[in-house]
C-alpha cells in the first residue's frame, strides 16, 4: 500500500519563498519614502504612523482608495509596468489634496495568479516613486498570490492613502462663489481614465503601439498612452495651507463636465471655455480615431487638464505664479457663474474638431 500524497502549498501554486524574496527586495524601496511620522520597517501586521510627529494641531484625517483601471491591462499586454505605480498613488493622493489634505501614508494591494517577482518589484518600485512625488510614506501593503483567480500574467492593483488637514483648512468647496476664476493645471497625458475606450480603439484600428505616434514622431505610441498621471500635491499644498484656493477638482473619470461640479456649492455653475487651451495632440488623435463628439470628450478624458482650481480674482496672478514656479503649466479656463450646480464646456466652430459652435452641460 502506497503512502497518501503529501500536499504542499507550492504544489497548489503558491510560492512562499518568492513572496519572502519580494518582501526583502521592497524593503529599501519603502525606506526611501520615509517622512516625519513614518520610521518603522515593513513586516508587522499593520503599518504604524505617528500623527503627532507631523506637527498638526487640530487635524482631520482624510482617506482615499483607488485603482488604475484598465490602463493596467495595457501595461500587462505591453510589458510596461514602470509607471502604473505612480498612477496608483496619483489617483489617491490627488483626491486628498483636493480636500486640502497632505498625503501622509500609503498602502498597496498587489494580487496575481502567480507571482512574477521582477514584475511585482517593478510595480512596487513605481509605487515608491509615486509616494516620493506625493511626499507620503509607503508603510505597508499586501502581495497576494491566488492561483485560479487571475489569467496568466494578469495582476491587479489597489491603493489606500491617508492624509491630514488642519480643521480650518479643509477644502469643501463652500468658499467658492460666483465670479471666481477657474484655473486648469495641465495633465501629462490620459492619466488613468478612459482606457477601456483607448483599448477598444487600439484593437479596432490596429494601432502599432511600438511605433512612433502618428501625432508625434519623437514619441513611441505606447509611451504616450502609458505616461504616468501627474501628482499635483507638492505644488498645491502651500497654496491650500495658506487659504489661497477656494476649491479644487481632480479631473478623473467623468472628465471636466462631471468632476468640477463635485466641489461647487448649490448656487454655482462652472463655465469652461474650451478655446482657452490647446487640446493636446494625443487627445486630438484619440478624438479623430474614434470620431468622438466634443461632449463625449469632455466627459471621458481630461482633455489636457488634470486638476482645476477655483480662485478669487485678486489671487489669480499670485496663485498662477506660484504654480508655475513649482513646475505646473497653468491655463485660465473659465469662470464660476451663478446658477444651478453643474458645468458647461463651450467651444467655437472647429474647436475639438467640431463642425459648428458647441456646448456640453452637466448638472450635478
mmCIF file of C-alpha atoms in Angstrom:
data_model
loop_
_atom_site.group_PDB
_atom_site.id
_atom_site.type_symbol
_atom_site.label_atom_id
_atom_site.label_comp_id
_atom_site.label_asym_id
_atom_site.label_seq_id
_atom_site.Cartn_x
_atom_site.Cartn_y
_atom_site.Cartn_z
ATOM 1 C CA UNK A 1 0.000 0.000 0.000
ATOM 2 C CA UNK A 2 1.463 3.360 -1.040
ATOM 3 C CA UNK A 3 1.526 6.335 1.292
ATOM 4 C CA UNK A 4 -1.002 9.082 0.513
ATOM 5 C CA UNK A 5 0.469 12.024 -1.396
ATOM 6 C CA UNK A 6 1.789 14.782 0.835
ATOM 7 C CA UNK A 7 0.424 18.103 -0.350
ATOM 8 C CA UNK A 8 2.360 21.387 -0.235
ATOM 9 C CA UNK A 9 1.365 24.989 -0.747
ATOM 10 C CA UNK A 10 3.865 25.189 -3.638
ATOM 11 C CA UNK A 11 2.074 22.327 -5.413
ATOM 12 C CA UNK A 12 -1.122 24.365 -5.179
ATOM 13 C CA UNK A 13 0.650 27.187 -6.989
ATOM 14 C CA UNK A 14 1.779 29.468 -4.141
ATOM 15 C CA UNK A 15 5.478 30.139 -3.601
ATOM 16 C CA UNK A 16 6.187 31.240 -0.026
ATOM 17 C CA UNK A 17 9.849 31.723 -0.956
ATOM 18 C CA UNK A 18 9.068 34.032 -3.898
ATOM 19 C CA UNK A 19 6.868 36.120 -1.619
ATOM 20 C CA UNK A 20 9.570 36.354 1.046
ATOM 21 C CA UNK A 21 12.173 37.314 -1.548
ATOM 22 C CA UNK A 22 9.895 40.092 -2.803
ATOM 23 C CA UNK A 23 9.423 41.457 0.730
ATOM 24 C CA UNK A 24 13.210 41.584 1.144
ATOM 25 C CA UNK A 25 13.572 43.370 -2.201
ATOM 26 C CA UNK A 26 10.983 46.055 -1.496
ATOM 27 C CA UNK A 27 12.268 46.922 1.993
ATOM 28 C CA UNK A 28 14.748 49.516 0.668
ATOM 29 C CA UNK A 29 12.073 50.920 -1.666
ATOM 30 C CA UNK A 30 9.740 51.532 1.274
ATOM 31 C CA UNK A 31 12.547 53.050 3.362
ATOM 32 C CA UNK A 32 13.224 55.546 0.557
ATOM 33 C CA UNK A 33 9.750 57.046 1.169
ATOM 34 C CA UNK A 34 10.197 57.755 4.887
ATOM 35 C CA UNK A 35 8.898 61.066 6.202
ATOM 36 C CA UNK A 36 8.097 62.546 9.644
ATOM 37 C CA UNK A 37 5.718 60.122 11.350
ATOM 38 C CA UNK A 38 6.844 57.028 9.453
ATOM 39 C CA UNK A 39 10.005 55.309 10.619
ATOM 40 C CA UNK A 40 9.104 51.654 11.138
ATOM 41 C CA UNK A 41 10.259 48.892 8.790
ATOM 42 C CA UNK A 42 7.833 46.737 6.823
ATOM 43 C CA UNK A 43 6.895 43.343 8.180
ATOM 44 C CA UNK A 44 4.492 43.991 11.040
ATOM 45 C CA UNK A 45 0.825 43.073 10.910
ATOM 46 C CA UNK A 46 -0.053 46.707 10.299
ATOM 47 C CA UNK A 47 1.691 49.910 9.246
ATOM 48 C CA UNK A 48 2.361 52.328 12.092
ATOM 49 C CA UNK A 49 2.252 56.106 11.686
ATOM 50 C CA UNK A 50 2.910 58.753 14.347
ATOM 51 C CA UNK A 51 0.486 61.596 13.628
ATOM 52 C CA UNK A 52 1.896 63.786 16.412
ATOM 53 C CA UNK A 53 5.292 63.826 14.661
ATOM 54 C CA UNK A 54 3.751 65.684 11.689
ATOM 55 C CA UNK A 55 3.075 68.780 13.806
ATOM 56 C CA UNK A 56 -0.639 69.104 13.070
ATOM 57 C CA UNK A 57 -2.550 70.842 15.878
ATOM 58 C CA UNK A 58 -6.198 70.011 15.167
ATOM 59 C CA UNK A 59 -6.064 67.577 12.249
ATOM 60 C CA UNK A 60 -8.833 65.892 10.348
ATOM 61 C CA UNK A 61 -7.875 62.628 8.661
ATOM 62 C CA UNK A 62 -8.932 62.136 5.040
ATOM 63 C CA UNK A 63 -8.754 58.716 3.355
ATOM 64 C CA UNK A 64 -8.865 57.706 -0.298
ATOM 65 C CA UNK A 65 -8.588 54.420 -2.168
ATOM 66 C CA UNK A 66 -8.479 53.700 -5.877
ATOM 67 C CA UNK A 67 -7.060 51.513 -8.627
ATOM 68 C CA UNK A 68 -5.547 52.094 -12.051
ATOM 69 C CA UNK A 69 -8.460 50.816 -14.149
ATOM 70 C CA UNK A 70 -7.915 49.088 -17.486
ATOM 71 C CA UNK A 71 -4.686 51.026 -18.038
ATOM 72 C CA UNK A 72 -3.317 48.065 -16.058
ATOM 73 C CA UNK A 73 -4.336 45.694 -18.860
ATOM 74 C CA UNK A 74 -2.426 47.800 -21.365
ATOM 75 C CA UNK A 75 0.601 47.701 -19.057
ATOM 76 C CA UNK A 76 0.404 43.912 -18.859
ATOM 77 C CA UNK A 77 -0.059 43.462 -22.612
ATOM 78 C CA UNK A 78 2.837 45.786 -23.440
ATOM 79 C CA UNK A 79 5.152 44.835 -20.560
ATOM 80 C CA UNK A 80 5.280 48.490 -19.423
ATOM 81 C CA UNK A 81 4.883 48.249 -15.646
ATOM 82 C CA UNK A 82 7.218 51.051 -14.605
ATOM 83 C CA UNK A 83 4.606 53.836 -14.488
ATOM 84 C CA UNK A 84 1.430 52.238 -13.130
ATOM 85 C CA UNK A 85 2.537 52.593 -9.503
ATOM 86 C CA UNK A 86 2.775 56.350 -9.993
ATOM 87 C CA UNK A 87 -0.751 56.248 -11.451
ATOM 88 C CA UNK A 88 -1.936 54.316 -8.389
ATOM 89 C CA UNK A 89 -0.510 56.841 -5.931
ATOM 90 C CA UNK A 90 -1.694 59.775 -8.044
ATOM 91 C CA UNK A 91 -5.297 58.579 -8.129
ATOM 92 C CA UNK A 92 -5.345 58.566 -4.316
ATOM 93 C CA UNK A 93 -3.011 61.457 -3.441
ATOM 94 C CA UNK A 94 -4.624 63.898 -5.891
ATOM 95 C CA UNK A 95 -8.002 63.029 -4.352
ATOM 96 C CA UNK A 96 -6.636 64.013 -0.930
ATOM 97 C CA UNK A 97 -5.113 67.356 -1.932
ATOM 98 C CA UNK A 98 -8.435 68.486 -3.448
ATOM 99 C CA UNK A 99 -9.819 68.352 0.099
ATOM 100 C CA UNK A 100 -6.833 70.275 1.409
ATOM 101 C CA UNK A 101 -5.146 67.227 2.906
ATOM 102 C CA UNK A 102 -1.435 66.416 2.844
ATOM 103 C CA UNK A 103 -0.939 62.720 1.977
ATOM 104 C CA UNK A 104 0.840 61.071 4.913
ATOM 105 C CA UNK A 105 0.987 57.355 4.250
ATOM 106 C CA UNK A 106 0.114 54.821 1.597
ATOM 107 C CA UNK A 107 -0.595 51.085 1.463
ATOM 108 C CA UNK A 108 -0.829 48.977 -1.669
ATOM 109 C CA UNK A 109 -2.543 45.731 -2.608
ATOM 110 C CA UNK A 110 -0.938 43.666 -5.379
ATOM 111 C CA UNK A 111 -2.658 40.433 -6.403
ATOM 112 C CA UNK A 112 -1.795 37.910 -9.113
ATOM 113 C CA UNK A 113 -2.412 34.282 -10.013
ATOM 114 C CA UNK A 114 1.316 33.539 -9.932
ATOM 115 C CA UNK A 115 3.869 35.952 -8.512
ATOM 116 C CA UNK A 116 6.397 37.078 -11.126
ATOM 117 C CA UNK A 117 8.996 38.718 -8.856
ATOM 118 C CA UNK A 118 10.547 41.071 -11.425
ATOM 119 C CA UNK A 119 7.120 42.404 -12.478
ATOM 120 C CA UNK A 120 5.987 42.855 -8.873
ATOM 121 C CA UNK A 121 9.231 44.587 -7.945
ATOM 122 C CA UNK A 122 8.965 46.939 -10.940
ATOM 123 C CA UNK A 123 5.403 47.862 -9.958
ATOM 124 C CA UNK A 124 6.248 48.406 -6.289
ATOM 125 C CA UNK A 125 9.336 50.461 -7.195
ATOM 126 C CA UNK A 126 6.946 52.613 -9.220
ATOM 127 C CA UNK A 127 4.590 52.919 -6.228
ATOM 128 C CA UNK A 128 7.542 54.064 -4.101
ATOM 129 C CA UNK A 129 8.414 56.680 -6.745
ATOM 130 C CA UNK A 130 4.806 57.909 -6.669
ATOM 131 C CA UNK A 131 4.981 58.146 -2.873
ATOM 132 C CA UNK A 132 8.161 60.217 -3.092
ATOM 133 C CA UNK A 133 6.479 62.555 -5.581
ATOM 134 C CA UNK A 134 3.452 62.900 -3.278
ATOM 135 C CA UNK A 135 5.522 63.238 -0.089
ATOM 136 C CA UNK A 136 3.837 60.281 1.612
ATOM 137 C CA UNK A 137 5.361 57.159 3.151
ATOM 138 C CA UNK A 138 4.818 53.633 1.841
ATOM 139 C CA UNK A 139 4.241 51.934 5.215
ATOM 140 C CA UNK A 140 2.745 48.598 4.228
ATOM 141 C CA UNK A 141 0.819 46.555 1.740
ATOM 142 C CA UNK A 142 -0.348 43.127 0.717
ATOM 143 C CA UNK A 143 1.064 40.907 -2.004
ATOM 144 C CA UNK A 144 -1.430 38.139 -2.696
ATOM 145 C CA UNK A 145 -0.745 35.084 -4.848
ATOM 146 C CA UNK A 146 -4.070 33.498 -5.796
ATOM 147 C CA UNK A 147 -3.912 30.670 -8.349
ATOM 148 C CA UNK A 148 -7.074 30.400 -10.418
ATOM 149 C CA UNK A 149 -8.257 33.936 -9.676
ATOM 150 C CA UNK A 150 -6.397 35.684 -12.493
ATOM 151 C CA UNK A 151 -5.433 34.811 -16.051
ATOM 152 C CA UNK A 152 -1.758 34.044 -16.650
ATOM 153 C CA UNK A 153 0.347 37.198 -16.420
ATOM 154 C CA UNK A 154 -2.502 39.316 -15.065
ATOM 155 C CA UNK A 155 -2.314 41.214 -11.806
ATOM 156 C CA UNK A 156 -4.466 43.765 -10.029
ATOM 157 C CA UNK A 157 -3.563 46.838 -8.017
ATOM 158 C CA UNK A 158 -5.337 48.886 -5.378
ATOM 159 C CA UNK A 159 -4.020 51.749 -3.299
ATOM 160 C CA UNK A 160 -5.040 53.260 0.014
ATOM 161 C CA UNK A 161 -3.846 56.671 1.195
ATOM 162 C CA UNK A 162 -4.471 58.675 4.371
ATOM 163 C CA UNK A 163 -3.827 62.386 4.682
ATOM 164 C CA UNK A 164 -4.317 65.131 7.246
ATOM 165 C CA UNK A 165 -5.585 68.687 7.113
ATOM 166 C CA UNK A 166 -5.970 71.288 9.843
ATOM 167 C CA UNK A 167 -9.688 71.576 10.549
ATOM 168 C CA UNK A 168 -9.768 75.234 9.457
ATOM 169 C CA UNK A 169 -8.087 74.432 6.124
ATOM 170 C CA UNK A 170 -10.462 71.683 4.966
ATOM 171 C CA UNK A 171 -11.469 72.364 1.356
ATOM 172 C CA UNK A 172 -15.150 71.529 0.955
ATOM 173 C CA UNK A 173 -15.998 73.979 -1.824
ATOM 174 C CA UNK A 174 -18.084 76.241 0.425
ATOM 175 C CA UNK A 175 -15.695 79.163 -0.193
ATOM 176 C CA UNK A 176 -16.352 79.082 -3.959
ATOM 177 C CA UNK A 177 -18.562 81.929 -5.179
ATOM 178 C CA UNK A 178 -19.784 83.416 -8.447
ATOM 179 C CA UNK A 179 -17.035 85.481 -10.050
ATOM 180 C CA UNK A 180 -14.197 83.152 -9.021
ATOM 181 C CA UNK A 181 -11.729 82.337 -11.761
ATOM 182 C CA UNK A 182 -11.250 78.730 -12.882
ATOM 183 C CA UNK A 183 -7.636 77.720 -13.446
ATOM 184 C CA UNK A 184 -6.632 74.496 -15.180
ATOM 185 C CA UNK A 185 -3.375 72.649 -14.498
ATOM 186 C CA UNK A 186 -2.041 70.724 -17.476
ATOM 187 C CA UNK A 187 -2.188 66.937 -17.472
ATOM 188 C CA UNK A 188 0.699 64.716 -18.563
ATOM 189 C CA UNK A 189 -1.460 62.630 -20.881
ATOM 190 C CA UNK A 190 -4.516 60.424 -20.487
ATOM 191 C CA UNK A 191 -3.690 59.879 -16.797
ATOM 192 C CA UNK A 192 -5.721 56.844 -15.678
ATOM 193 C CA UNK A 193 -9.226 57.220 -17.078
ATOM 194 C CA UNK A 194 -10.863 56.370 -20.381
ATOM 195 C CA UNK A 195 -8.622 53.372 -21.090
ATOM 196 C CA UNK A 196 -11.464 50.995 -21.883
ATOM 197 C CA UNK A 197 -12.197 53.268 -24.846
ATOM 198 C CA UNK A 198 -8.476 53.629 -25.658
ATOM 199 C CA UNK A 199 -8.000 49.830 -25.706
ATOM 200 C CA UNK A 200 -11.115 49.398 -27.837
ATOM 201 C CA UNK A 201 -9.766 51.914 -30.360
ATOM 202 C CA UNK A 202 -6.319 50.257 -30.325
ATOM 203 C CA UNK A 203 -7.896 46.884 -31.149
ATOM 204 C CA UNK A 204 -10.398 48.135 -33.724
ATOM 205 C CA UNK A 205 -7.959 50.459 -35.518
ATOM 206 C CA UNK A 206 -4.962 48.115 -35.389
ATOM 207 C CA UNK A 207 -2.614 50.615 -33.725
ATOM 208 C CA UNK A 208 1.068 49.706 -33.823
ATOM 209 C CA UNK A 209 1.890 50.517 -30.209
ATOM 210 C CA UNK A 210 5.653 50.032 -30.546
ATOM 211 C CA UNK A 211 5.989 52.511 -33.447
ATOM 212 C CA UNK A 212 6.308 56.330 -33.396
ATOM 213 C CA UNK A 213 2.964 58.013 -32.755
ATOM 214 C CA UNK A 214 1.207 59.497 -35.784
ATOM 215 C CA UNK A 215 0.834 62.790 -33.912
ATOM 216 C CA UNK A 216 4.458 62.950 -32.692
ATOM 217 C CA UNK A 217 7.251 61.086 -34.451
ATOM 218 C CA UNK A 218 9.532 61.667 -31.450
ATOM 219 C CA UNK A 219 7.358 59.506 -29.161
ATOM 220 C CA UNK A 220 6.533 55.795 -29.295
ATOM 221 C CA UNK A 221 2.743 55.425 -29.149
ATOM 222 C CA UNK A 222 2.704 53.088 -26.130
ATOM 223 C CA UNK A 223 4.879 55.578 -24.204
ATOM 224 C CA UNK A 224 2.409 58.375 -24.936
ATOM 225 C CA UNK A 225 -0.517 56.218 -23.803
ATOM 226 C CA UNK A 226 1.227 54.972 -20.633
ATOM 227 C CA UNK A 227 2.637 58.341 -19.454
ATOM 228 C CA UNK A 228 2.089 58.391 -15.666
ATOM 229 C CA UNK A 229 -0.510 60.615 -14.028
ATOM 230 C CA UNK A 230 0.853 63.911 -12.733
ATOM 231 C CA UNK A 231 0.859 64.238 -8.942
ATOM 232 C CA UNK A 232 -0.107 67.815 -8.059
ATOM 233 C CA UNK A 233 0.352 67.593 -4.287
ATOM 234 C CA UNK A 234 3.629 69.435 -3.712
ATOM 235 C CA UNK A 235 2.788 72.394 -5.964
ATOM 236 C CA UNK A 236 -0.701 72.865 -4.476
ATOM 237 C CA UNK A 237 -0.057 72.173 -0.778
ATOM 238 C CA UNK A 238 1.444 75.571 0.191
ATOM 239 C CA UNK A 239 -1.395 77.411 -1.587
ATOM 240 C CA UNK A 240 -4.031 75.239 0.066
ATOM 241 C CA UNK A 241 -2.491 75.707 3.510
ATOM 242 C CA UNK A 242 -2.352 79.488 3.054
ATOM 243 C CA UNK A 243 -6.034 79.659 2.080
ATOM 244 C CA UNK A 244 -5.314 80.989 -1.412
ATOM 245 C CA UNK A 245 -7.534 78.429 -3.165
ATOM 246 C CA UNK A 246 -11.323 78.213 -2.795
ATOM 247 C CA UNK A 247 -11.750 74.745 -4.269
ATOM 248 C CA UNK A 248 -10.051 72.005 -6.281
ATOM 249 C CA UNK A 249 -11.313 69.250 -8.588
ATOM 250 C CA UNK A 250 -9.235 66.258 -9.704
ATOM 251 C CA UNK A 251 -10.206 65.517 -13.324
ATOM 252 C CA UNK A 252 -10.651 61.742 -13.495
ATOM 253 C CA UNK A 253 -13.491 59.530 -14.785
ATOM 254 C CA UNK A 254 -16.292 61.813 -15.935
ATOM 255 C CA UNK A 255 -13.876 64.395 -17.276
ATOM 256 C CA UNK A 256 -14.248 68.141 -16.830
ATOM 257 C CA UNK A 257 -18.030 68.026 -17.131
ATOM 258 C CA UNK A 258 -18.685 65.736 -14.171
ATOM 259 C CA UNK A 259 -15.771 66.389 -11.824
ATOM 260 C CA UNK A 260 -15.857 70.178 -11.483
ATOM 261 C CA UNK A 261 -19.465 70.232 -10.159
ATOM 262 C CA UNK A 262 -18.468 67.856 -7.326
ATOM 263 C CA UNK A 263 -16.819 70.763 -5.486
ATOM 264 C CA UNK A 264 -19.299 73.541 -6.283
ATOM 265 C CA UNK A 265 -21.868 74.977 -3.851
ATOM 266 C CA UNK A 266 -25.539 74.697 -4.836
ATOM 267 C CA UNK A 267 -25.714 78.192 -6.393
ATOM 268 C CA UNK A 268 -22.597 77.914 -8.553
ATOM 269 C CA UNK A 269 -22.071 76.783 -12.147
ATOM 270 C CA UNK A 270 -18.703 76.385 -13.873
ATOM 271 C CA UNK A 271 -18.458 77.993 -17.302
ATOM 272 C CA UNK A 272 -15.432 76.480 -19.058
ATOM 273 C CA UNK A 273 -14.079 77.804 -22.362
ATOM 274 C CA UNK A 274 -12.526 75.008 -24.451
ATOM 275 C CA UNK A 275 -10.793 77.660 -26.588
ATOM 276 C CA UNK A 276 -8.688 78.752 -23.599
ATOM 277 C CA UNK A 277 -6.112 75.991 -24.100
ATOM 278 C CA UNK A 278 -4.962 73.799 -26.953
ATOM 279 C CA UNK A 279 -6.297 70.243 -26.983
ATOM 280 C CA UNK A 280 -3.129 68.099 -26.678
ATOM 281 C CA UNK A 281 -2.198 66.211 -29.847
ATOM 282 C CA UNK A 282 -2.691 62.861 -28.089
ATOM 283 C CA UNK A 283 -6.274 63.842 -27.210
ATOM 284 C CA UNK A 284 -6.893 65.112 -30.739
ATOM 285 C CA UNK A 285 -5.559 61.787 -32.068
ATOM 286 C CA UNK A 286 -7.959 59.820 -29.843
ATOM 287 C CA UNK A 287 -10.841 62.023 -30.906
ATOM 288 C CA UNK A 288 -10.062 61.656 -34.604
ATOM 289 C CA UNK A 289 -9.532 57.885 -34.375
ATOM 290 C CA UNK A 290 -12.872 57.383 -32.644
ATOM 291 C CA UNK A 291 -14.787 60.200 -34.354
ATOM 292 C CA UNK A 292 -15.676 61.251 -30.801
ATOM 293 C CA UNK A 293 -18.082 64.153 -30.274
ATOM 294 C CA UNK A 294 -16.792 67.098 -28.167
ATOM 295 C CA UNK A 295 -19.345 66.415 -25.410
ATOM 296 C CA UNK A 296 -18.156 62.808 -25.157
ATOM 297 C CA UNK A 297 -14.548 64.034 -24.959
ATOM 298 C CA UNK A 298 -15.460 66.420 -22.120
ATOM 299 C CA UNK A 299 -16.978 63.615 -20.038
ATOM 300 C CA UNK A 300 -14.496 60.831 -20.866
ATOM 301 C CA UNK A 301 -10.968 62.286 -20.967
ATOM 302 C CA UNK A 302 -9.210 65.072 -19.073
ATOM 303 C CA UNK A 303 -8.611 66.802 -22.441
ATOM 304 C CA UNK A 304 -5.308 68.218 -21.224
ATOM 305 C CA UNK A 305 -6.459 69.484 -17.803
ATOM 306 C CA UNK A 306 -5.677 67.182 -14.870
ATOM 307 C CA UNK A 307 -6.596 69.495 -11.988
ATOM 308 C CA UNK A 308 -8.902 72.505 -11.689
ATOM 309 C CA UNK A 309 -8.712 75.296 -9.096
ATOM 310 C CA UNK A 310 -11.331 77.903 -8.199
ATOM 311 C CA UNK A 311 -9.576 81.089 -7.102
ATOM 312 C CA UNK A 312 -10.660 84.622 -6.159
ATOM 313 C CA UNK A 313 -9.828 87.050 -8.978
ATOM 314 C CA UNK A 314 -7.432 89.109 -6.872
ATOM 315 C CA UNK A 315 -5.333 85.996 -6.158
ATOM 316 C CA UNK A 316 -5.149 84.598 -9.710
ATOM 317 C CA UNK A 317 -1.761 86.155 -10.522
ATOM 318 C CA UNK A 318 -0.191 85.042 -7.221
ATOM 319 C CA UNK A 319 -1.583 81.504 -7.492
ATOM 320 C CA UNK A 320 -0.560 81.185 -11.154
ATOM 321 C CA UNK A 321 2.974 82.444 -10.437
ATOM 322 C CA UNK A 322 3.343 80.046 -7.505
ATOM 323 C CA UNK A 323 2.156 77.042 -9.523
ATOM 324 C CA UNK A 324 4.370 77.905 -12.484
ATOM 325 C CA UNK A 325 7.374 78.273 -10.180
ATOM 326 C CA UNK A 326 6.570 74.772 -8.894
ATOM 327 C CA UNK A 327 6.677 73.412 -12.455
ATOM 328 C CA UNK A 328 2.994 73.417 -13.387
ATOM 329 C CA UNK A 329 1.546 74.632 -16.690
ATOM 330 C CA UNK A 330 -1.469 76.790 -15.836
ATOM 331 C CA UNK A 331 -4.344 78.000 -18.024
ATOM 332 C CA UNK A 332 -7.188 80.354 -17.197
ATOM 333 C CA UNK A 333 -10.074 78.224 -18.471
ATOM 334 C CA UNK A 334 -13.284 79.793 -17.206
ATOM 335 C CA UNK A 335 -15.390 81.434 -14.540
ATOM 336 C CA UNK A 336 -17.773 80.428 -11.775
ATOM 337 C CA UNK A 337 -21.199 81.927 -12.510
ATOM 338 C CA UNK A 338 -24.429 81.996 -10.570
ATOM 339 C CA UNK A 339 -26.756 79.153 -11.469
ATOM 340 C CA UNK A 340 -27.625 75.521 -10.881
ATOM 341 C CA UNK A 341 -24.701 73.426 -9.655
ATOM 342 C CA UNK A 342 -23.059 71.988 -12.747
ATOM 343 C CA UNK A 343 -20.589 72.621 -15.538
ATOM 344 C CA UNK A 344 -20.848 73.835 -19.123
ATOM 345 C CA UNK A 345 -17.973 73.467 -21.573
ATOM 346 C CA UNK A 346 -18.295 75.539 -24.745
ATOM 347 C CA UNK A 347 -16.222 75.715 -27.905
ATOM 348 C CA UNK A 348 -16.230 77.598 -31.169
ATOM 349 C CA UNK A 349 -16.576 76.114 -34.612
ATOM 350 C CA UNK A 350 -13.580 73.795 -35.228
ATOM 351 C CA UNK A 351 -12.599 73.689 -31.517
ATOM 352 C CA UNK A 352 -12.078 70.000 -30.677
ATOM 353 C CA UNK A 353 -12.819 69.260 -34.350
ATOM 354 C CA UNK A 354 -16.438 70.390 -34.052
ATOM 355 C CA UNK A 355 -18.277 71.278 -37.260
ATOM 356 C CA UNK A 356 -20.156 74.100 -35.506
ATOM 357 C CA UNK A 357 -20.072 76.036 -32.235
ATOM 358 C CA UNK A 358 -20.921 73.621 -29.427
ATOM 359 C CA UNK A 359 -21.856 73.415 -25.765
ATOM 360 C CA UNK A 360 -21.892 70.483 -23.328
ATOM 361 C CA UNK A 361 -23.606 70.729 -19.934
ATOM 362 C CA UNK A 362 -23.787 68.502 -16.874
ATOM 363 C CA UNK A 363 -25.935 69.249 -13.805
ATOM 364 C CA UNK A 364 -24.803 67.679 -10.544
#
